[in-house]
Structures are given as structure tokens and as C-alpha cells.
Amino acid sequence: MGKEELEKRIVLSPDGEPIEIDPINDYFCQDLPEVEKKSSIAILEKFQNWARSRSLWVLGFGTGCGAIEMRPLMTPKFDAYRYGIQWRPTPRQSDVFVISGYLSVKTLKRVIRSYEQMQGPKYVIALGSCTINGGMYWDSYNTINRLDHYIPVDVYIAGCMPRPEALLAGFEQLKKIIREGRGEGANLYAENFEWYKANQKKIIKDWDMPDYNW
Amino acid sequence: MDPILVKILYALLTLFIVLNYGLLIQGIVPKIGARVGRRHGIPFYQAYLDIIKNYSKRTRVTHGIMFYIGPVFRLTGGIGLLMFMPVIFGSNMFQNFSFTGDLLLVLYFQFFGVLGMALGAAESGHPHSAIGVSRGLSQTTAFEFPLTLGVLSLAVQYQTLNISDIVAAQQGGFMHWSIMTNPLAAAAMLIAFLGAMGRAPFDVVLAPQEIPIGPPTEYQSGLLGVLQLNRAIFPIAKLILFMNLLFGGATSWPELFLKTFLIYMWSVFVGVVFPRFRVDHSVRWFLGVPLLIGILAIIVTKFF
């Protein structure tokens, strides 16, 4: 673990009895994600997918310079609200994670935590060339190059930087994917969990969290 | 059919109508705001889609039993408030479970949901939830003072604790409404109403940017869906309460929709004009002039 506050220790309770505390096991859930089945009634699943595509709640977490392209979507000029796109302040309530640009090693850890805290089905939009192959940061010592080695990506939007119109087009593409029932990123993540974790741990050296952040 | 069964069925019908009205208002009011800002804005049926979406989430996370019960308490607060009020005056069908002392019970139900939410949000262990809940509780406590004083002033004026009797006493034209016959109580209550609706000057409880959404930070999926249902029902129930107490009630559904919509607009207009209060400001503000107006209302009704 490496971090002092996460190590096992014995503390005295108020009445003088020693108790053992193991923070990583006591404070976090250690369960791994499972593949969540689709609804067995086809028409219900279709209806749910339609509702999911019409109500996309975006996690407002700007990771790179592309975050500046998300802001105009709220303004009268682009007005993404009319497409059912709204911003939520907490990962618990969000459906779409827009990775807006390059991801430094430090940010990657936060991205993984936030992504895992979102409730499935959840979708990822990768904005900008940096998320596809590293873009202009392809040989940087501190950024990752290919995002879908670390979390499953539904839609890529190429460009450096793409304009807000491109982002809107990306959202429309995502809606199409969801309606067709192909927005199964959360299940892909659960199926190939070991592969994703191995990739993540190769990059993040000070891994001080459980394997899946519920 | 058994009369109590008929009563229950009509109460469910009331609930259904109010729920749909609340969901539509949740779409229409932001739509009006967007049109003022020269945007298209969300579709008017967006609230329905959001709720269906939240109920179709496949995973959910829990933090314990109280975490589950919190939203249920909140929803009970909203439905309870609605169930113990007469909704349409003079109609047997939409009297719900109104009884002789319903005014006191209704005041209690205002607070009920907040307390449930406090228990549930505390169990999530998220610091932002705790901050949001403590803010919500202090603000609710503060605006309850002018509200209760105003309501008691009305009770003294009409010598009854029954909402149906208060509505009956206001019939016969707008000059008979409490807002005309007892303007001091009306002022205290309408100021408290701003706090009760939780719109702009008093929306620091939910402060999305600062303490991500406050009390419901950890709520997701179906649990958030329950809270959203309450967000549709609770404000409308409060609007109906204020309409009954101050604006002469309603004798038909269209009248109810019109009156409640206009009362709602009062909080919307104040919200767009005035910036957000911090919670220490809002508590001090409610305990200042509004409280004095409330006390004055009691004195004036009792002795003059």
C-alpha cells in the first residue's frame, strides 16, 4: 500500500480494549463488478434504452484542455439541454463521462475512481486526439496515449481541439449507439476487468485504493 | 363499494394528477427561463425521461438501511402533506383525509421529509451530504418561525384548525381571501414560502457547484428516482396549502392549476432577481423582519 493511513494498526477503544483496524478492508467494499444482464423483455429494454438516450447526465469533470469546449454547450448558441443533455455535479448520478483531452498519470487515477463510482449502464466520450493516440503529447513522460486501454470508450471525437459542434455530433452518435443497445461499456469493463486493472496498475505506481471503487 | 375504499381511490387519483402536474411544471418552468435567455431549453417532458432513466439503471450502491429509508421518508413527507389537505373545495371526491386538526398535522409534515433525509444522508458518510443537511435543517427551522406564526394568526382569525373551514370562510370573491383580510399573516407566510420552495435566494442547501448537490450527493439510480418523485409532489402540495390558506382555495382543477402556477411564479420571480443567500445570512434574515411581521400578525389578529 505504501500510505501510512491505510496500513493495518491496533488502536485502543475508549474503554481500553485494543481493536484492529484495517482501513482498506474496513472502509471500502472489496467486491468486483459483475456483468449486468439486459432486461429479458425486448420491448422493455428498447423503451429503457430510448429513455437512457434522451436523458444523458454528464459528469462535469474537465480533465484536459478540452474542458473549455464543453462550456459553450450550455450557452444559448449551442444549448445542449434541448437534446436532453444535462450536467450533474456527482459521479453517482451521471451517465456520461466526457474525457476532455489528455490524461496525465495523476488525473487517470481520479478518472478511474470517478468512472467506477458511476452506476451502469454508463458511457464514455473521448474528446480530442490526445485520447486516441496521445495527440501532441504522444511522447510525454506524464500522459497516457490510448484511453481505451484503461476504461472502455463508446465514442471518440477526433480533433485538436474539436469544436463544440463536433461534441454535439458525438453526443448524437452516442444516442444512436444507446438506442441500438450497443452502449454496454460497463459490462465490457466487468468482463475484461483483469486486463483493464493490469493496464491501470502499470501506469499508476502508488495504488492506494481497492480494486473497484464502489 | 365501501366508502373508505372510494376515498382511498380518489386520494390516489389526486396523487396521480398532482404528480403529473408537478413533473410538467418541472419541465415548463426551466423552459420559460430558457426562452427568456433565448435558448430552446429542455423538452417539457424531460422530468419523465429522467425518472424512467434513473429507474432503468442496472446497478445501485447502498450504505445501509437508513440510506434506503431516507428517500422513503422524504416521499412520505410529500405525499402525507398532500393527503391531509382538502384539494378541491366543495368537492366530496377531492377532500382527501382532511379532518378537524389537519392544519397542525400539515405543519408537521413540512418538516418530516427533511428529518428523514438527514438520517439517510448521514449514513452515506459523505461530508457534503452532512453540510447540505445541516444547512437545510437550519434554514427550514428558520423559515418555520414566520410560517407558523402566520398560520397561527389565521387560526386565531378564523377560530379553527381545519383547513376546509378556513377555505370555506374565504369564499365569496377575492376581497374575502386571507391575503386581503389578514395581510400581515399573508406577508409572513409568503416570505416563508420563498424559503420553503428552496429556489434561488434560498437554494444554498443544494448548491450544485460548491457542495455537489448537497444532501442527495450519494443517491443514485432508483433511490434518486424516489427523490425526484418527491421533488414533483412536495412543491405542488405546498402550493396547494398556501392556495388554501391565503388565496381562497380552488373549486375546480383548472382554477387550482392557475392559482398554484401563479403562486409558484412568485418564488420564481424572486429567484431570478435576487442572488443566493448564504445559510447564515438566510437564517438571520428569516429571524429578522419576517419574524417581526409574524408576531405583529398574531398581536393584530388577537387584539384588534
Coordinates of C-alpha atoms in Angstrom, one line a residue:
Chain A
M1 CA 0.0 0.0 0.0
G2 CA 2.7 2.4 0.9
K3 CA 0.5 5.0 2.7
E4 CA 0.7 5.2 6.4
E5 CA -3.1 5.9 7.0
L6 CA -4.0 2.8 5.0
E7 CA -1.8 0.4 6.9
K8 CA -3.2 -2.1 9.4
R9 CA -2.9 -0.9 13.0
I10 CA -4.2 -1.6 16.5
V11 CA -5.9 1.2 18.4
L12 CA -7.3 1.4 21.9
S13 CA -11.1 1.9 22.1
P14 CA -12.4 4.4 24.7
D15 CA -12.9 1.6 27.3
G16 CA -9.3 0.5 26.9
E17 CA -9.9 -2.6 24.7
P18 CA -7.4 -2.9 21.8
I19 CA -9.1 -3.3 18.3
E20 CA -7.5 -4.0 15.0
I21 CA -8.3 -1.6 12.1
D22 CA -7.6 -2.5 8.5
P23 CA -8.7 0.6 6.6
I24 CA -8.7 -0.8 3.1
N25 CA -10.9 -3.8 4.2
D26 CA -12.9 -2.0 6.8
Y27 CA -13.8 1.2 5.0
F28 CA -14.1 0.0 1.4
C29 CA -16.1 -2.6 -0.3
Q30 CA -13.9 -5.3 -2.0
D31 CA -16.5 -6.8 -4.3
L32 CA -15.7 -6.9 -8.0
P33 CA -18.1 -5.7 -10.7
E34 CA -20.3 -8.2 -12.4
V35 CA -21.9 -8.3 -15.8
E36 CA -25.4 -6.9 -15.5
K37 CA -27.9 -8.6 -17.8
K38 CA -30.2 -6.8 -20.1
S39 CA -33.9 -6.9 -19.4
S40 CA -35.3 -10.2 -20.7
I41 CA -38.3 -8.4 -22.2
A42 CA -37.0 -7.0 -25.5
I43 CA -39.6 -4.2 -25.8
L44 CA -38.9 -3.1 -22.2
E45 CA -35.2 -2.9 -22.9
K46 CA -35.8 -0.9 -26.0
F47 CA -38.0 1.5 -24.1
Q48 CA -35.4 1.9 -21.4
N49 CA -32.7 2.5 -24.0
W50 CA -34.8 5.1 -25.6
A51 CA -35.2 6.9 -22.2
R52 CA -31.5 6.5 -21.5
S53 CA -30.6 8.1 -24.8
R54 CA -32.9 11.0 -24.1
S55 CA -31.6 11.8 -20.6
L56 CA -27.8 12.0 -20.7
W57 CA -26.4 13.3 -17.5
V58 CA -22.8 14.4 -17.9
L59 CA -20.2 14.2 -15.2
G60 CA -18.8 17.7 -15.1
F61 CA -15.2 16.8 -14.7
G62 CA -12.8 18.5 -17.1
T63 CA -9.7 16.5 -17.4
G64 CA -7.7 18.4 -20.0
C65 CA -7.8 21.5 -22.2
G66 CA -10.9 20.1 -23.9
A67 CA -13.0 21.0 -20.9
I68 CA -13.2 24.5 -22.4
E69 CA -15.1 23.1 -25.3
M70 CA -17.8 21.7 -23.0
R71 CA -18.8 25.0 -21.5
P72 CA -20.2 26.6 -24.7
L73 CA -22.7 23.7 -24.9
M74 CA -24.6 25.3 -22.0
T75 CA -24.9 28.7 -23.7
P76 CA -27.7 29.9 -26.0
K77 CA -25.6 29.4 -29.1
F78 CA -25.3 25.6 -28.7
D79 CA -27.9 24.8 -25.9
A80 CA -27.3 21.1 -25.4
Y81 CA -30.2 21.0 -22.9
R82 CA -32.7 20.7 -25.7
Y83 CA -31.1 17.3 -26.6
G84 CA -31.6 16.0 -23.0
I85 CA -28.0 16.6 -22.0
Q86 CA -27.6 18.0 -18.5
W87 CA -24.6 18.4 -16.2
R88 CA -24.5 16.7 -12.8
P89 CA -22.1 17.5 -10.1
T90 CA -21.5 14.0 -8.8
P91 CA -20.4 10.8 -10.5
R92 CA -23.1 8.8 -8.6
Q93 CA -25.8 10.4 -10.7
S94 CA -24.1 10.7 -14.0
D95 CA -24.3 8.5 -17.1
V96 CA -21.8 10.0 -19.5
F97 CA -18.2 10.7 -18.7
V98 CA -16.6 13.1 -21.2
I99 CA -12.8 12.7 -21.1
S100 CA -11.9 16.1 -22.4
G101 CA -8.4 15.8 -23.7
Y102 CA -5.0 14.4 -22.5
L103 CA -4.9 12.4 -19.3
S104 CA -1.9 12.8 -17.0
V105 CA -1.0 9.9 -14.8
K106 CA -2.3 11.8 -11.8
T107 CA -5.6 12.5 -13.4
L108 CA -6.0 8.9 -14.6
K109 CA -6.4 7.7 -11.1
R110 CA -9.2 10.2 -10.4
V111 CA -10.8 9.3 -13.7
I112 CA -10.8 5.6 -12.7
R113 CA -12.3 6.3 -9.3
S114 CA -15.0 8.6 -10.8
Y115 CA -15.8 6.1 -13.6
E116 CA -16.2 3.2 -11.2
Q117 CA -18.4 5.2 -8.9
M118 CA -20.9 5.9 -11.8
Q119 CA -23.8 3.5 -12.0
G120 CA -24.3 1.3 -15.0
P121 CA -25.1 1.5 -17.8
K122 CA -22.5 4.2 -18.2
Y123 CA -20.9 5.7 -21.3
V124 CA -17.6 7.4 -22.1
I125 CA -17.0 10.0 -24.7
A126 CA -13.3 10.6 -25.5
L127 CA -12.8 14.1 -26.8
G128 CA -9.8 15.1 -28.8
S129 CA -6.8 13.4 -30.4
C130 CA -5.0 13.0 -27.1
T131 CA -7.4 10.3 -26.1
I132 CA -6.9 8.3 -29.3
N133 CA -3.2 8.1 -29.6
G134 CA -1.7 10.7 -27.3
G135 CA -2.0 13.5 -29.9
M136 CA 0.6 16.2 -29.4
Y137 CA 1.5 14.6 -26.1
W138 CA 2.2 11.2 -27.6
D139 CA 5.8 11.1 -26.3
S140 CA 5.2 12.9 -23.0
Y141 CA 6.6 11.3 -19.9
N142 CA 3.4 12.1 -17.9
T143 CA 0.4 11.3 -20.1
I144 CA -1.3 8.1 -21.3
N145 CA -1.7 7.6 -25.0
R146 CA -4.6 5.4 -25.6
L147 CA -7.6 5.8 -23.4
D148 CA -9.5 2.6 -24.2
H149 CA -6.6 0.6 -22.6
Y150 CA -7.8 1.9 -19.2
I151 CA -11.6 2.4 -19.5
P152 CA -14.0 1.3 -22.2
V153 CA -14.8 4.2 -24.7
D154 CA -18.1 4.4 -26.6
V155 CA -17.4 7.4 -28.9
Y156 CA -14.2 9.1 -30.0
I157 CA -14.2 12.6 -31.3
A158 CA -11.1 13.4 -33.2
G159 CA -9.5 16.9 -33.5
C160 CA -7.2 19.2 -31.5
M161 CA -9.4 20.6 -30.2
P162 CA -12.8 19.6 -31.8
R163 CA -15.3 22.4 -31.9
P164 CA -18.5 22.3 -29.7
E165 CA -20.4 21.2 -32.8
A166 CA -18.3 18.1 -33.0
L167 CA -19.0 17.4 -29.4
L168 CA -22.7 17.7 -30.1
A169 CA -22.4 15.4 -33.1
G170 CA -20.6 13.0 -30.7
F171 CA -23.5 13.1 -28.3
E172 CA -25.9 12.3 -31.2
Q173 CA -23.7 9.3 -32.2
L174 CA -23.7 8.1 -28.6
K175 CA -27.5 8.3 -28.6
K176 CA -27.7 6.2 -31.7
I177 CA -25.4 3.6 -30.0
I178 CA -27.5 3.5 -26.9
R179 CA -30.7 3.2 -28.8
E180 CA -29.3 0.3 -30.8
G181 CA -28.4 -1.4 -27.5
R182 CA -24.6 -1.2 -28.0
G183 CA -23.8 1.1 -25.1
E184 CA -22.5 -1.7 -22.9
G185 CA -19.3 -0.2 -21.7
A186 CA -19.9 -1.1 -18.1
N187 CA -20.4 -4.8 -19.0
L188 CA -17.3 -4.7 -21.2
Y189 CA -15.3 -3.3 -18.2
A190 CA -16.7 -6.1 -15.9
E191 CA -15.9 -8.8 -18.5
N192 CA -12.3 -7.8 -19.1
F193 CA -11.8 -6.5 -15.6
E194 CA -8.3 -8.1 -15.1
W195 CA -7.0 -6.8 -18.3
Y196 CA -8.1 -3.2 -17.5
K197 CA -6.8 -3.4 -14.0
A198 CA -3.4 -4.7 -15.2
N199 CA -3.1 -1.8 -17.6
Q200 CA -4.1 0.7 -15.0
K201 CA -1.7 -0.6 -12.4
K202 CA 1.2 -0.5 -14.9
I203 CA 0.7 3.3 -15.1
I204 CA -0.4 4.1 -11.5
K205 CA 2.5 3.3 -9.2
D206 CA 1.0 4.4 -5.9
W207 CA -2.1 2.3 -6.0
D208 CA -3.8 3.1 -2.7
M209 CA -7.5 2.2 -3.3
P210 CA -9.5 -1.0 -3.6
D211 CA -9.6 -2.7 -7.0
Y212 CA -13.1 -1.4 -7.7
N213 CA -14.3 1.8 -6.1
W214 CA -18.0 1.2 -5.5
Chain B
M1 CA -68.4 0.0 -2.6
D2 CA -67.0 0.6 0.9
P3 CA -66.8 4.4 1.4
I4 CA -63.3 4.3 2.7
L5 CA -62.2 2.4 -0.3
V6 CA -63.7 5.0 -2.6
K7 CA -61.9 7.6 -0.5
I8 CA -58.6 5.9 -1.0
L9 CA -59.1 5.5 -4.7
Y10 CA -59.9 9.2 -5.1
A11 CA -56.9 10.1 -2.9
L12 CA -54.8 8.1 -5.3
L13 CA -56.3 9.9 -8.3
T14 CA -55.4 13.2 -6.6
L15 CA -51.9 12.0 -6.1
F16 CA -51.7 10.9 -9.8
I17 CA -52.9 14.3 -11.0
V18 CA -50.6 16.2 -8.7
L19 CA -47.6 14.1 -9.7
N20 CA -48.1 14.7 -13.4
Y21 CA -48.7 18.4 -12.8
G22 CA -45.5 18.6 -10.7
L23 CA -43.5 16.8 -13.4
L24 CA -44.8 19.1 -16.1
I25 CA -44.1 22.2 -14.0
Q26 CA -40.5 20.9 -13.6
G27 CA -40.2 21.0 -17.4
I28 CA -42.2 24.1 -18.1
V29 CA -40.5 26.5 -15.6
P30 CA -37.0 25.9 -16.9
K31 CA -38.4 26.1 -20.4
I32 CA -39.7 29.6 -19.7
G33 CA -36.4 30.5 -18.2
A34 CA -34.6 29.2 -21.3
R35 CA -36.9 31.1 -23.6
V36 CA -36.2 34.3 -21.7
G37 CA -32.5 33.5 -22.2
R38 CA -33.1 32.9 -25.9
R39 CA -32.5 29.2 -25.7
H40 CA -34.7 26.3 -26.6
G41 CA -34.3 24.7 -23.2
I42 CA -35.2 21.2 -22.1
P43 CA -38.2 19.5 -23.6
F44 CA -41.3 20.0 -21.3
Y45 CA -41.4 16.2 -20.7
Q46 CA -37.8 15.9 -19.6
A47 CA -38.6 15.1 -16.0
Y48 CA -40.5 12.0 -17.1
L49 CA -37.5 10.8 -19.1
D50 CA -35.1 11.5 -16.2
I51 CA -37.2 9.4 -13.8
I52 CA -37.5 6.5 -16.3
K53 CA -33.8 6.6 -16.9
N54 CA -33.0 6.5 -13.2
Y55 CA -35.3 3.6 -12.6
S56 CA -33.7 1.7 -15.5
K57 CA -30.2 1.9 -14.1
R58 CA -28.9 -1.6 -13.6
T59 CA -26.6 -1.1 -10.6
R60 CA -27.1 0.6 -7.3
V61 CA -25.0 1.2 -4.3
T62 CA -26.2 1.3 -0.7
H63 CA -24.7 2.5 2.5
G64 CA -27.1 0.8 5.0
I65 CA -30.7 0.7 6.0
M66 CA -31.2 4.3 6.8
F67 CA -29.8 5.2 3.4
Y68 CA -32.7 3.3 1.9
I69 CA -35.3 4.7 4.3
G70 CA -34.2 8.4 3.8
P71 CA -35.8 8.8 0.4
V72 CA -38.9 6.9 1.6
F73 CA -39.3 9.4 4.5
R74 CA -38.9 12.2 2.1
L75 CA -41.5 10.9 -0.3
T76 CA -43.8 10.2 2.7
G77 CA -43.4 13.8 3.8
G78 CA -44.6 15.0 0.3
I79 CA -47.5 12.6 0.0
G80 CA -48.5 13.0 3.6
L81 CA -48.7 16.8 3.2
L82 CA -51.0 16.3 0.2
M83 CA -53.1 13.5 1.7
F84 CA -54.2 15.5 4.8
M85 CA -55.4 18.6 2.9
P86 CA -58.6 19.3 1.0
V87 CA -57.6 19.8 -2.6
I88 CA -60.8 21.0 -4.3
F89 CA -63.2 23.0 -2.2
G90 CA -66.8 21.8 -2.2
S91 CA -66.0 18.5 -3.9
N92 CA -66.6 15.3 -1.9
M93 CA -64.1 13.4 -4.1
F94 CA -61.0 15.5 -3.6
Q95 CA -61.3 16.2 0.2
N96 CA -58.6 13.5 0.8
F97 CA -58.2 12.7 4.5
S98 CA -58.8 16.3 5.8
F99 CA -60.0 16.3 9.4
T100 CA -60.6 18.8 12.2
G101 CA -57.0 19.3 13.2
D102 CA -55.3 18.9 9.8
L103 CA -53.6 22.4 10.0
L104 CA -51.3 21.2 12.7
L105 CA -50.5 17.9 11.0
V106 CA -49.7 19.7 7.8
L107 CA -47.2 22.0 9.6
Y108 CA -45.6 18.9 11.0
F109 CA -45.3 17.2 7.6
Q110 CA -43.4 20.2 6.3
F111 CA -40.5 19.2 8.5
F112 CA -40.9 15.4 8.2
G113 CA -39.0 14.8 5.0
V114 CA -36.1 17.0 5.9
L115 CA -35.5 14.9 9.0
G116 CA -35.7 11.6 7.1
M117 CA -33.3 13.0 4.6
A118 CA -30.9 14.0 7.5
L119 CA -30.9 10.4 8.7
G120 CA -30.4 8.9 5.3
A121 CA -27.8 11.3 4.1
A122 CA -25.8 11.0 7.3
E123 CA -25.5 7.2 6.7
S124 CA -23.9 7.8 3.3
G125 CA -21.0 9.2 5.2
H126 CA -20.3 11.9 2.6
P127 CA -19.1 15.2 4.1
H128 CA -21.0 17.2 1.5
S129 CA -24.2 15.5 2.5
A130 CA -23.7 16.4 6.1
I131 CA -23.0 20.0 5.2
G132 CA -26.1 20.1 3.0
V133 CA -28.3 18.6 5.6
S134 CA -27.1 20.9 8.4
R135 CA -27.8 23.8 6.1
G136 CA -31.2 22.5 5.1
L137 CA -32.2 21.9 8.7
S138 CA -31.1 25.3 9.9
Q139 CA -32.9 27.1 7.0
T140 CA -36.0 25.1 7.5
T141 CA -36.1 25.8 11.2
A142 CA -35.6 29.5 10.5
F143 CA -38.5 29.9 8.0
E144 CA -40.8 27.7 10.1
F145 CA -41.0 30.6 12.6
P146 CA -42.7 33.2 10.3
L147 CA -44.7 30.4 8.7
T148 CA -46.0 29.0 11.9
L149 CA -46.8 32.5 13.3
G150 CA -48.7 33.3 10.1
V151 CA -50.6 30.1 10.2
L152 CA -51.5 30.6 13.9
S153 CA -52.6 34.1 13.1
L154 CA -55.0 32.6 10.6
A155 CA -56.2 30.1 13.1
V156 CA -56.9 32.8 15.6
Q157 CA -58.7 34.9 12.9
Y158 CA -61.0 32.1 11.8
Q159 CA -61.1 30.3 15.2
T160 CA -60.5 26.9 13.7
L161 CA -57.6 24.4 13.0
N162 CA -59.4 22.9 10.0
I163 CA -58.2 23.9 6.5
S164 CA -61.6 23.2 5.0
D165 CA -63.2 25.7 7.4
I166 CA -60.5 28.3 6.6
V167 CA -61.2 27.8 2.8
A168 CA -65.0 28.0 3.4
A169 CA -64.6 31.3 5.3
Q170 CA -62.8 32.8 2.3
Q171 CA -65.5 32.2 -0.3
G172 CA -67.3 35.0 -2.0
G173 CA -64.8 36.9 -4.0
F174 CA -61.2 37.9 -3.7
M175 CA -61.9 40.5 -1.1
H176 CA -62.6 37.6 1.3
W177 CA -59.3 35.9 0.8
S178 CA -56.9 35.9 3.8
I179 CA -54.4 37.8 1.8
M180 CA -56.8 40.7 1.9
T181 CA -58.4 40.2 5.3
N182 CA -55.1 39.4 7.1
P183 CA -52.3 40.9 5.1
L184 CA -49.7 40.7 7.9
A185 CA -50.1 36.9 8.2
A186 CA -50.0 36.6 4.5
A187 CA -46.8 38.6 4.2
A188 CA -45.1 36.5 6.9
M189 CA -46.3 33.3 5.2
L190 CA -45.4 34.3 1.7
I191 CA -41.9 35.3 2.8
A192 CA -41.6 31.9 4.5
F193 CA -42.9 30.3 1.3
L194 CA -39.8 31.5 -0.6
G195 CA -37.7 29.5 1.9
A196 CA -40.0 26.5 1.6
M197 CA -39.7 26.3 -2.1
G198 CA -35.9 26.3 -2.0
R199 CA -35.5 28.4 -5.1
A200 CA -32.8 30.9 -5.8
P201 CA -32.2 33.2 -2.8
F202 CA -32.5 30.1 -0.5
D203 CA -31.1 27.3 -2.6
V204 CA -27.7 27.1 -0.9
V205 CA -28.9 23.7 0.5
L206 CA -28.5 22.1 -2.8
A207 CA -25.6 24.3 -4.1
P208 CA -24.6 22.0 -7.0
Q209 CA -21.2 23.6 -7.7
E210 CA -20.0 24.1 -4.1
I211 CA -21.2 21.0 -2.2
P212 CA -22.1 18.8 -5.2
I213 CA -25.9 18.8 -4.9
G214 CA -25.8 18.6 -1.0
P215 CA -27.9 16.0 0.8
P216 CA -28.6 13.7 -2.2
T217 CA -24.9 13.6 -3.2
E218 CA -24.6 9.8 -2.8
Y219 CA -28.1 8.9 -4.0
Q220 CA -28.3 7.3 -7.4
S221 CA -30.5 5.0 -9.6
G222 CA -33.9 4.2 -8.1
L223 CA -33.2 5.9 -4.8
L224 CA -32.7 9.2 -6.7
G225 CA -35.8 8.3 -8.7
V226 CA -37.8 8.3 -5.4
L227 CA -36.3 11.7 -4.5
Q228 CA -37.3 13.0 -7.9
L229 CA -40.8 11.9 -7.5
N230 CA -40.9 13.8 -4.2
R231 CA -39.5 16.9 -5.9
A232 CA -42.5 16.8 -8.2
I233 CA -45.1 16.2 -5.5
F234 CA -43.8 18.1 -2.5
P235 CA -43.7 21.7 -4.0
I236 CA -47.2 21.2 -5.5
A237 CA -48.5 20.1 -2.1
K238 CA -47.0 23.2 -0.5
L239 CA -48.5 25.4 -3.3
I240 CA -52.0 23.8 -2.6
L241 CA -51.5 24.5 1.1
F242 CA -50.7 28.2 0.5
M243 CA -53.6 28.5 -2.0
N244 CA -56.0 27.0 0.6
L245 CA -54.8 29.3 3.4
L246 CA -54.3 32.6 1.6
F247 CA -56.0 32.6 -1.8
G248 CA -59.4 31.1 -1.1
G249 CA -58.7 27.6 -2.3
A250 CA -59.9 26.2 -5.6
T251 CA -63.4 25.0 -6.6
S252 CA -62.1 23.1 -9.7
W253 CA -58.9 21.6 -11.1
P254 CA -58.4 24.4 -13.7
E255 CA -58.7 27.0 -11.0
L256 CA -56.2 25.0 -8.9
F257 CA -53.7 24.8 -11.8
L258 CA -54.0 28.6 -12.5
K259 CA -53.7 29.7 -8.9
T260 CA -50.8 27.3 -7.9
F261 CA -48.9 28.2 -11.1
L262 CA -49.2 31.9 -10.3
I263 CA -48.1 31.3 -6.6
Y264 CA -45.2 29.3 -7.9
M265 CA -44.2 32.2 -10.2
W266 CA -43.8 34.4 -7.1
S267 CA -40.9 32.3 -5.9
V268 CA -39.5 32.1 -9.5
F269 CA -39.6 35.8 -10.0
V270 CA -37.9 36.5 -6.6
G271 CA -35.4 33.8 -7.6
V272 CA -34.3 35.3 -10.9
V273 CA -34.0 38.8 -9.3
F274 CA -32.1 38.1 -6.1
P275 CA -28.8 36.3 -5.7
R276 CA -28.2 33.4 -3.4
F277 CA -28.1 33.9 0.4
R278 CA -25.5 32.0 2.4
V279 CA -27.2 29.9 5.1
D280 CA -26.1 32.1 8.0
H281 CA -27.5 35.1 6.1
S282 CA -30.8 33.5 5.3
V283 CA -31.3 32.3 8.9
R284 CA -30.6 35.8 10.2
W285 CA -32.9 37.2 7.6
F286 CA -35.8 34.9 8.4
L287 CA -35.4 35.7 12.1
G288 CA -35.5 39.4 11.5
V289 CA -38.2 41.3 9.7
P290 CA -40.3 38.2 8.7
L291 CA -40.4 37.1 12.3
L292 CA -41.5 40.5 13.5
I293 CA -44.2 40.6 10.9
G294 CA -45.4 37.2 12.1
I295 CA -45.5 38.3 15.8
L296 CA -47.3 41.5 14.7
A297 CA -49.8 39.4 12.8
I298 CA -50.7 37.5 15.9
I299 CA -51.0 40.6 18.0
V300 CA -53.1 42.4 15.5
T301 CA -55.5 39.4 15.0
K302 CA -55.8 38.8 18.7
F303 CA -56.3 42.3 20.0
F304 CA -57.7 44.4 17.1

